[in-house]
Each structure stands twice: as structure tokens, then as C-alpha cells.
JSON list of C-alpha atoms in Angstrom, two decimals:
[
{"chain": "A", "resi": 1194, "resn": "GLU", "atom": "CA", "xyz": [144.94, 122.38, 13.77]},
{"chain": "A", "resi": 1195, "resn": "PRO", "atom": "CA", "xyz": [145.61, 123.81, 10.93]},
{"chain": "A", "resi": 1196, "resn": "SER", "atom": "CA", "xyz": [144.32, 120.05, 8.97]},
{"chain": "A", "resi": 1197, "resn": "LEU", "atom": "CA", "xyz": [140.86, 120.57, 10.34]},
{"chain": "A", "resi": 1198, "resn": "ASN", "atom": "CA", "xyz": [140.44, 123.79, 10.58]},
{"chain": "A", "resi": 1199, "resn": "LEU", "atom": "CA", "xyz": [139.67, 124.36, 13.85]},
{"chain": "A", "resi": 1200, "resn": "LEU", "atom": "CA", "xyz": [140.85, 125.56, 16.88]},
{"chain": "A", "resi": 1201, "resn": "TYR", "atom": "CA", "xyz": [140.12, 124.18, 20.25]},
{"chain": "A", "resi": 1202, "resn": "ALA", "atom": "CA", "xyz": [139.31, 126.12, 23.24]},
{"chain": "A", "resi": 1203, "resn": "GLY", "atom": "CA", "xyz": [139.33, 123.90, 26.81]},
{"chain": "A", "resi": 1204, "resn": "GLY", "atom": "CA", "xyz": [139.04, 125.40, 30.15]},
{"chain": "A", "resi": 1205, "resn": "ASP", "atom": "CA", "xyz": [136.09, 125.72, 33.29]},
{"chain": "A", "resi": 1206, "resn": "PHE", "atom": "CA", "xyz": [132.79, 126.69, 31.20]},
{"chain": "A", "resi": 1207, "resn": "ASP", "atom": "CA", "xyz": [129.59, 124.99, 30.66]},
{"chain": "A", "resi": 1208, "resn": "SER", "atom": "CA", "xyz": [128.24, 127.53, 27.76]},
{"chain": "A", "resi": 1209, "resn": "ILE", "atom": "CA", "xyz": [130.16, 129.86, 25.01]},
{"chain": "A", "resi": 1210, "resn": "GLN", "atom": "CA", "xyz": [127.92, 133.39, 24.25]},
{"chain": "A", "resi": 1211, "resn": "ILE", "atom": "CA", "xyz": [127.82, 135.39, 21.10]},
{"chain": "A", "resi": 1212, "resn": "PRO", "atom": "CA", "xyz": [127.87, 138.58, 22.17]},
{"chain": "A", "resi": 1213, "resn": "SER", "atom": "CA", "xyz": [124.25, 140.60, 20.60]},
{"chain": "A", "resi": 1214, "resn": "GLY", "atom": "CA", "xyz": [126.61, 143.07, 18.55]},
{"chain": "A", "resi": 1215, "resn": "HIS", "atom": "CA", "xyz": [127.32, 140.26, 16.41]},
{"chain": "A", "resi": 1216, "resn": "ARG", "atom": "CA", "xyz": [123.26, 139.03, 15.62]},
{"chain": "A", "resi": 1217, "resn": "LEU", "atom": "CA", "xyz": [122.64, 137.73, 12.23]},
{"chain": "A", "resi": 1218, "resn": "ARG", "atom": "CA", "xyz": [126.28, 138.90, 10.86]},
{"chain": "A", "resi": 1219, "resn": "ARG", "atom": "CA", "xyz": [127.34, 135.16, 11.53]},
{"chain": "A", "resi": 1220, "resn": "PRO", "atom": "CA", "xyz": [126.13, 131.84, 11.34]},
{"chain": "A", "resi": 1221, "resn": "ASP", "atom": "CA", "xyz": [126.54, 130.83, 15.64]},
{"chain": "A", "resi": 1222, "resn": "ASN", "atom": "CA", "xyz": [124.45, 133.94, 16.17]},
{"chain": "A", "resi": 1223, "resn": "ASP", "atom": "CA", "xyz": [121.95, 133.49, 13.23]},
{"chain": "A", "resi": 1224, "resn": "ALA", "atom": "CA", "xyz": [118.14, 133.18, 12.99]},
{"chain": "A", "resi": 1225, "resn": "SER", "atom": "CA", "xyz": [119.02, 129.47, 13.35]},
{"chain": "A", "resi": 1226, "resn": "CYS", "atom": "CA", "xyz": [119.77, 130.12, 16.77]},
{"chain": "A", "resi": 1227, "resn": "GLY", "atom": "CA", "xyz": [117.72, 128.31, 19.67]},
{"chain": "A", "resi": 1228, "resn": "THR", "atom": "CA", "xyz": [116.27, 125.87, 16.86]},
{"chain": "A", "resi": 1229, "resn": "PRO", "atom": "CA", "xyz": [115.41, 122.07, 16.54]},
{"chain": "A", "resi": 1230, "resn": "GLN", "atom": "CA", "xyz": [118.11, 122.97, 13.74]},
{"chain": "A", "resi": 1231, "resn": "HIS", "atom": "CA", "xyz": [121.20, 124.34, 16.48]},
{"chain": "A", "resi": 1232, "resn": "LYS", "atom": "CA", "xyz": [119.41, 122.40, 19.11]},
{"chain": "A", "resi": 1233, "resn": "ASP", "atom": "CA", "xyz": [122.19, 122.95, 21.38]},
{"chain": "A", "resi": 1234, "resn": "SER", "atom": "CA", "xyz": [121.80, 126.53, 21.60]},
{"chain": "A", "resi": 1235, "resn": "VAL", "atom": "CA", "xyz": [119.68, 129.25, 23.23]},
{"chain": "A", "resi": 1236, "resn": "LEU", "atom": "CA", "xyz": [118.45, 132.82, 22.37]},
{"chain": "A", "resi": 1237, "resn": "THR", "atom": "CA", "xyz": [118.55, 134.98, 25.05]},
{"chain": "A", "resi": 1238, "resn": "PRO", "atom": "CA", "xyz": [116.12, 138.19, 25.19]},
{"chain": "A", "resi": 1239, "resn": "GLN", "atom": "CA", "xyz": [119.29, 140.14, 24.83]},
{"chain": "A", "resi": 1240, "resn": "ASN", "atom": "CA", "xyz": [119.83, 138.62, 21.26]},
{"chain": "A", "resi": 1241, "resn": "ARG", "atom": "CA", "xyz": [122.83, 136.83, 22.66]},
{"chain": "A", "resi": 1242, "resn": "CYS", "atom": "CA", "xyz": [123.24, 133.27, 21.48]},
{"chain": "A", "resi": 1243, "resn": "ILE", "atom": "CA", "xyz": [124.48, 130.40, 24.25]},
{"chain": "A", "resi": 1244, "resn": "TRP", "atom": "CA", "xyz": [126.04, 127.55, 22.91]},
{"chain": "A", "resi": 1245, "resn": "LYS", "atom": "CA", "xyz": [126.23, 124.85, 25.06]},
{"chain": "A", "resi": 1246, "resn": "ARG", "atom": "CA", "xyz": [129.55, 123.65, 25.66]},
{"chain": "A", "resi": 1247, "resn": "SER", "atom": "CA", "xyz": [131.50, 121.83, 28.65]},
{"chain": "A", "resi": 1248, "resn": "LYS", "atom": "CA", "xyz": [134.67, 122.55, 29.20]},
{"chain": "A", "resi": 1249, "resn": "ILE", "atom": "CA", "xyz": [135.81, 122.15, 25.33]},
{"chain": "A", "resi": 1250, "resn": "VAL", "atom": "CA", "xyz": [135.05, 123.78, 22.65]},
{"chain": "A", "resi": 1251, "resn": "ALA", "atom": "CA", "xyz": [135.51, 124.31, 18.75]},
{"chain": "A", "resi": 1252, "resn": "TYR", "atom": "CA", "xyz": [136.17, 126.93, 16.04]},
{"chain": "A", "resi": 1253, "resn": "ASP", "atom": "CA", "xyz": [136.31, 127.51, 12.82]},
{"chain": "A", "resi": 1254, "resn": "ALA", "atom": "CA", "xyz": [140.47, 128.23, 12.38]},
{"chain": "A", "resi": 1255, "resn": "ARG", "atom": "CA", "xyz": [139.62, 130.54, 9.89]},
{"chain": "A", "resi": 1256, "resn": "THR", "atom": "CA", "xyz": [136.09, 132.77, 10.81]},
{"chain": "A", "resi": 1257, "resn": "GLY", "atom": "CA", "xyz": [136.36, 132.44, 14.65]},
{"chain": "A", "resi": 1258, "resn": "VAL", "atom": "CA", "xyz": [132.67, 130.73, 14.75]},
{"chain": "A", "resi": 1259, "resn": "VAL", "atom": "CA", "xyz": [131.59, 128.06, 17.01]},
{"chain": "A", "resi": 1260, "resn": "ASP", "atom": "CA", "xyz": [131.38, 124.61, 15.02]},
{"chain": "A", "resi": 1261, "resn": "PRO", "atom": "CA", "xyz": [128.14, 123.37, 15.63]},
{"chain": "A", "resi": 1262, "resn": "GLY", "atom": "CA", "xyz": [128.66, 119.63, 14.63]},
{"chain": "A", "resi": 1263, "resn": "PHE", "atom": "CA", "xyz": [131.77, 119.32, 17.72]},
{"chain": "A", "resi": 1264, "resn": "GLN", "atom": "CA", "xyz": [129.45, 118.74, 20.60]},
{"chain": "A", "resi": 1265, "resn": "GLY", "atom": "CA", "xyz": [131.78, 117.75, 23.60]},
{"chain": "A", "resi": 1266, "resn": "PRO", "atom": "CA", "xyz": [130.58, 115.62, 26.52]},
{"chain": "A", "resi": 1267, "resn": "THR", "atom": "CA", "xyz": [129.18, 116.99, 29.58]},
{"chain": "A", "resi": 1268, "resn": "SER", "atom": "CA", "xyz": [130.81, 117.14, 32.33]},
{"chain": "A", "resi": 1269, "resn": "THR", "atom": "CA", "xyz": [128.94, 115.87, 35.34]},
{"chain": "A", "resi": 1270, "resn": "GLY", "atom": "CA", "xyz": [131.56, 115.04, 38.11]},
{"chain": "A", "resi": 1271, "resn": "PRO", "atom": "CA", "xyz": [131.83, 117.18, 41.02]},
{"chain": "A", "resi": 1272, "resn": "GLY", "atom": "CA", "xyz": [135.17, 118.49, 39.84]},
{"chain": "A", "resi": 1273, "resn": "LEU", "atom": "CA", "xyz": [138.59, 118.39, 41.95]},
{"chain": "A", "resi": 1274, "resn": "ILE", "atom": "CA", "xyz": [138.34, 120.61, 45.29]},
{"chain": "A", "resi": 1275, "resn": "GLY", "atom": "CA", "xyz": [141.39, 122.54, 45.11]},
{"chain": "A", "resi": 1276, "resn": "ASN", "atom": "CA", "xyz": [142.18, 121.88, 41.52]},
{"chain": "A", "resi": 1277, "resn": "GLY", "atom": "CA", "xyz": [138.53, 123.85, 39.99]},
{"chain": "A", "resi": 1278, "resn": "GLY", "atom": "CA", "xyz": [136.05, 121.83, 41.41]},
{"chain": "A", "resi": 1279, "resn": "LYS", "atom": "CA", "xyz": [134.12, 123.31, 44.34]},
{"chain": "A", "resi": 1280, "resn": "ALA", "atom": "CA", "xyz": [132.32, 121.39, 46.89]},
{"chain": "A", "resi": 1281, "resn": "CYS", "atom": "CA", "xyz": [128.41, 121.30, 46.54]},
{"chain": "A", "resi": 1282, "resn": "SER", "atom": "CA", "xyz": [126.20, 122.76, 49.62]},
{"chain": "A", "resi": 1283, "resn": "SER", "atom": "CA", "xyz": [125.39, 120.73, 51.85]},
{"chain": "A", "resi": 1284, "resn": "SER", "atom": "CA", "xyz": [121.61, 122.65, 51.37]},
{"chain": "A", "resi": 1285, "resn": "GLY", "atom": "CA", "xyz": [121.14, 119.95, 48.98]},
{"chain": "A", "resi": 1286, "resn": "SER", "atom": "CA", "xyz": [122.09, 122.76, 45.99]},
{"chain": "A", "resi": 1287, "resn": "THR", "atom": "CA", "xyz": [123.30, 120.51, 43.05]},
{"chain": "A", "resi": 1288, "resn": "THR", "atom": "CA", "xyz": [125.14, 123.57, 41.93]},
{"chain": "A", "resi": 1289, "resn": "CYS", "atom": "CA", "xyz": [129.21, 122.66, 42.25]},
{"chain": "A", "resi": 1290, "resn": "GLY", "atom": "CA", "xyz": [132.28, 123.17, 40.60]},
{"chain": "A", "resi": 1291, "resn": "THR", "atom": "CA", "xyz": [132.97, 120.61, 37.66]},
{"chain": "A", "resi": 1292, "resn": "GLY", "atom": "CA", "xyz": [136.74, 121.04, 37.36]},
{"chain": "A", "resi": 1293, "resn": "ALA", "atom": "CA", "xyz": [138.43, 122.17, 33.83]},
{"chain": "A", "resi": 1294, "resn": "VAL", "atom": "CA", "xyz": [140.21, 120.77, 30.84]},
{"chain": "A", "resi": 1295, "resn": "LEU", "atom": "CA", "xyz": [143.96, 122.32, 31.31]},
{"chain": "A", "resi": 1296, "resn": "SER", "atom": "CA", "xyz": [145.13, 120.46, 28.03]},
{"chain": "A", "resi": 1297, "resn": "ILE", "atom": "CA", "xyz": [144.51, 119.36, 24.55]},
{"chain": "A", "resi": 1298, "resn": "GLN", "atom": "CA", "xyz": [146.63, 117.47, 22.46]},
{"chain": "A", "resi": 1299, "resn": "LEU", "atom": "CA", "xyz": [145.69, 115.77, 18.80]},
{"chain": "A", "resi": 1300, "resn": "SER", "atom": "CA", "xyz": [146.68, 112.38, 17.96]},
{"chain": "A", "resi": 1301, "resn": "PRO", "atom": "CA", "xyz": [149.74, 112.10, 15.26]},
{"chain": "A", "resi": 1302, "resn": "ASP", "atom": "CA", "xyz": [146.57, 111.21, 12.46]},
{"chain": "A", "resi": 1303, "resn": "LYS", "atom": "CA", "xyz": [144.44, 113.55, 13.86]},
{"chain": "A", "resi": 1304, "resn": "LYS", "atom": "CA", "xyz": [141.80, 111.50, 14.52]},
{"chain": "A", "resi": 1305, "resn": "GLN", "atom": "CA", "xyz": [141.61, 111.36, 18.14]},
{"chain": "A", "resi": 1306, "resn": "LEU", "atom": "CA", "xyz": [141.76, 114.42, 20.80]},
{"chain": "A", "resi": 1307, "resn": "PHE", "atom": "CA", "xyz": [143.08, 114.28, 24.53]},
{"chain": "A", "resi": 1308, "resn": "ALA", "atom": "CA", "xyz": [141.74, 116.29, 27.07]},
{"chain": "A", "resi": 1309, "resn": "SER", "atom": "CA", "xyz": [142.95, 116.58, 30.22]},
{"chain": "A", "resi": 1310, "resn": "GLY", "atom": "CA", "xyz": [142.24, 118.31, 33.63]},
{"chain": "A", "resi": 1311, "resn": "SER", "atom": "CA", "xyz": [140.43, 118.69, 36.64]},
{"chain": "A", "resi": 1312, "resn": "PHE", "atom": "CA", "xyz": [137.37, 117.58, 35.96]},
{"chain": "A", "resi": 1313, "resn": "SER", "atom": "CA", "xyz": [135.98, 114.19, 37.49]},
{"chain": "A", "resi": 1314, "resn": "GLU", "atom": "CA", "xyz": [133.62, 112.46, 34.93]},
{"chain": "A", "resi": 1315, "resn": "MET", "atom": "CA", "xyz": [131.85, 112.87, 31.96]},
{"chain": "A", "resi": 1316, "resn": "ASP", "atom": "CA", "xyz": [128.05, 112.21, 30.52]},
{"chain": "A", "resi": 1317, "resn": "ASN", "atom": "CA", "xyz": [127.14, 110.36, 33.43]},
{"chain": "A", "resi": 1318, "resn": "ASN", "atom": "CA", "xyz": [129.54, 107.19, 32.31]},
{"chain": "A", "resi": 1319, "resn": "GLY", "atom": "CA", "xyz": [130.26, 106.64, 35.82]},
{"chain": "A", "resi": 1320, "resn": "HIS", "atom": "CA", "xyz": [134.10, 106.73, 34.38]},
{"chain": "A", "resi": 1321, "resn": "LYS", "atom": "CA", "xyz": [136.34, 108.43, 37.63]},
{"chain": "A", "resi": 1322, "resn": "ASN", "atom": "CA", "xyz": [138.74, 109.71, 34.98]},
{"chain": "A", "resi": 1323, "resn": "THR", "atom": "CA", "xyz": [140.64, 113.54, 34.77]},
{"chain": "A", "resi": 1324, "resn": "ILE", "atom": "CA", "xyz": [141.81, 112.68, 30.86]},
{"chain": "A", "resi": 1325, "resn": "MET", "atom": "CA", "xyz": [139.17, 112.02, 28.03]},
{"chain": "A", "resi": 1326, "resn": "ALA", "atom": "CA", "xyz": [140.37, 110.73, 24.37]},
{"chain": "A", "resi": 1327, "resn": "LEU", "atom": "CA", "xyz": [137.38, 112.41, 21.58]},
{"chain": "A", "resi": 1328, "resn": "TYR", "atom": "CA", "xyz": [136.70, 112.09, 18.38]},
{"chain": "A", "resi": 1329, "resn": "ALA", "atom": "CA", "xyz": [138.38, 115.15, 16.36]},
{"chain": "A", "resi": 1330, "resn": "ASP", "atom": "CA", "xyz": [136.94, 114.49, 13.13]},
{"chain": "A", "resi": 1331, "resn": "GLY", "atom": "CA", "xyz": [134.31, 113.03, 11.43]},
{"chain": "A", "resi": 1332, "resn": "PRO", "atom": "CA", "xyz": [130.33, 112.38, 12.79]},
{"chain": "A", "resi": 1333, "resn": "ASN", "atom": "CA", "xyz": [130.99, 111.97, 15.99]},
{"chain": "A", "resi": 1334, "resn": "ARG", "atom": "CA", "xyz": [133.53, 114.64, 16.20]},
{"chain": "A", "resi": 1335, "resn": "GLY", "atom": "CA", "xyz": [133.41, 115.32, 20.34]},
{"chain": "A", "resi": 1336, "resn": "LYS", "atom": "CA", "xyz": [132.43, 112.67, 21.22]},
{"chain": "A", "resi": 1337, "resn": "LEU", "atom": "CA", "xyz": [133.82, 110.14, 23.87]},
{"chain": "A", "resi": 1338, "resn": "THR", "atom": "CA", "xyz": [135.45, 106.81, 21.80]},
{"chain": "A", "resi": 1339, "resn": "PRO", "atom": "CA", "xyz": [135.39, 103.66, 23.35]},
{"chain": "A", "resi": 1340, "resn": "TRP", "atom": "CA", "xyz": [138.79, 103.74, 24.91]},
{"chain": "A", "resi": 1341, "resn": "GLN", "atom": "CA", "xyz": [139.36, 106.07, 27.05]},
{"chain": "A", "resi": 1342, "resn": "PRO", "atom": "CA", "xyz": [142.72, 106.60, 28.80]},
{"chain": "A", "resi": 1343, "resn": "GLN", "atom": "CA", "xyz": [143.06, 105.44, 32.86]},
{"chain": "A", "resi": 1344, "resn": "ALA", "atom": "CA", "xyz": [144.81, 108.13, 35.16]},
{"chain": "A", "resi": 1345, "resn": "PRO", "atom": "CA", "xyz": [144.82, 107.11, 38.72]},
{"chain": "A", "resi": 1346, "resn": "ASN", "atom": "CA", "xyz": [141.18, 108.49, 40.81]},
{"chain": "A", "resi": 1347, "resn": "GLY", "atom": "CA", "xyz": [141.30, 111.58, 41.87]},
{"chain": "A", "resi": 1348, "resn": "ILE", "atom": "CA", "xyz": [144.62, 113.24, 40.47]},
{"chain": "A", "resi": 1349, "resn": "PRO", "atom": "CA", "xyz": [143.86, 115.97, 38.39]},
{"chain": "A", "resi": 1350, "resn": "ILE", "atom": "CA", "xyz": [146.38, 115.74, 34.99]},
{"chain": "A", "resi": 1351, "resn": "PHE", "atom": "CA", "xyz": [148.09, 119.25, 34.33]},
{"chain": "A", "resi": 1352, "resn": "ASP", "atom": "CA", "xyz": [149.58, 118.36, 31.08]},
{"chain": "A", "resi": 1353, "resn": "ALA", "atom": "CA", "xyz": [149.53, 115.94, 28.43]},
{"chain": "A", "resi": 1354, "resn": "LYS", "atom": "CA", "xyz": [151.68, 115.26, 25.20]},
{"chain": "A", "resi": 1355, "resn": "VAL", "atom": "CA", "xyz": [151.38, 112.99, 22.12]},
{"chain": "A", "resi": 1356, "resn": "SER", "atom": "CA", "xyz": [154.58, 111.09, 20.35]},
{"chain": "A", "resi": 1357, "resn": "PRO", "atom": "CA", "xyz": [154.11, 112.31, 16.76]},
{"chain": "A", "resi": 1358, "resn": "ASP", "atom": "CA", "xyz": [156.68, 108.91, 16.53]},
{"chain": "A", "resi": 1359, "resn": "ASN", "atom": "CA", "xyz": [154.76, 105.94, 17.66]},
{"chain": "A", "resi": 1360, "resn": "GLY", "atom": "CA", "xyz": [150.91, 108.28, 19.43]},
{"chain": "A", "resi": 1361, "resn": "MET", "atom": "CA", "xyz": [151.98, 107.21, 23.04]},
{"chain": "A", "resi": 1362, "resn": "LEU", "atom": "CA", "xyz": [150.25, 109.16, 25.62]},
{"chain": "A", "resi": 1363, "resn": "PHE", "atom": "CA", "xyz": [152.21, 110.81, 28.13]},
{"chain": "A", "resi": 1364, "resn": "ALA", "atom": "CA", "xyz": [150.56, 113.26, 31.19]},
{"chain": "A", "resi": 1365, "resn": "ALA", "atom": "CA", "xyz": [151.74, 115.07, 34.34]},
{"chain": "A", "resi": 1366, "resn": "GLY", "atom": "CA", "xyz": [149.92, 115.04, 37.01]},
{"chain": "A", "resi": 1367, "resn": "GLY", "atom": "CA", "xyz": [149.59, 115.74, 40.80]},
{"chain": "A", "resi": 1368, "resn": "GLY", "atom": "CA", "xyz": [147.56, 116.86, 43.57]}
]
């Protein structure tokens, strides 16, 4: 979004890895990686900075640097089987797919971001849904807003659009 100087990306990921060739040459892979200053990052032995980001990330649109202030919710549901989610094993393993963000839209006032897809729950909030509203700007950017759109439980939302005239949210889903 040009007015916020941010580029949003969504998909099926739980982290963003900055290549070691960029070590100390960009602010998202500098000496602060893995320190309390950037507690949501880890520096690997291979000098790669890994940022914890679940399904959605914001980058500085001019530099491509991870926006450390945009920390979206963590996908905690199992995802939708057949739509990016994977069945958890019956052997007791907790490793399973958590779905993906397939569409990202901003509200006309640029204060909310709507992300939809095949995920099923965020931040263990008990809200089983495949669409979420996040703050797009300000100190809470990336956090869930108090108002959350509702989609029928278990239906992936493949695309969403926001009316520029009245801010109404329209979504297309299916099974």
C-alpha cells in the first residue's frame, strides 16, 4: 500500500528467512537479530535471520525490509484439509498444516486489513473462521481488531474485496 509505504504478502508460511548474504547489510538481518530488541527473530548458525511471521508479513515497500512492527496473529488451527491444511498424524505429533492466506484487502480508510484463506483459527482465540480483520496502521498494526468478519465454519475464503464507496467486505468461498 503506497500511502502506508508497505507491501503485504500472504501465503502458507510460519517464518520469513533473510539470506545470509545480506547479513549486516540490511536492518532486518543486522546485529539486533535474535536480541530482545527483535524478540520475534532468531539468528541461525548460518547467519540467517528468521522472523516469526504466520501467514502474513509486511515489508517496507521501498527497501523490501521486514516491518518489525507488523506482527500478525499466529495460525493455531489445523487449517482446512484439502485447502492448504494437512491432517495431524494419529501418532500424537502436533505438526500439521495450518492453512494459508489467499487474499489481502485494505479498508478504504487504510486502517484495517482483511486477510482470508484456508486457515481456521488465529492466536488460539476460539474464533473458528477463514477471514480476519487486522489493524493496518498504528501501534497495534498486525493485531486482530475487536470486530471479526464471520464466514461459515469450515469454508475457505478464496478471495475478498472491499467496496471503496462504503467499506463493505465481500468474500468468495467454497468447499
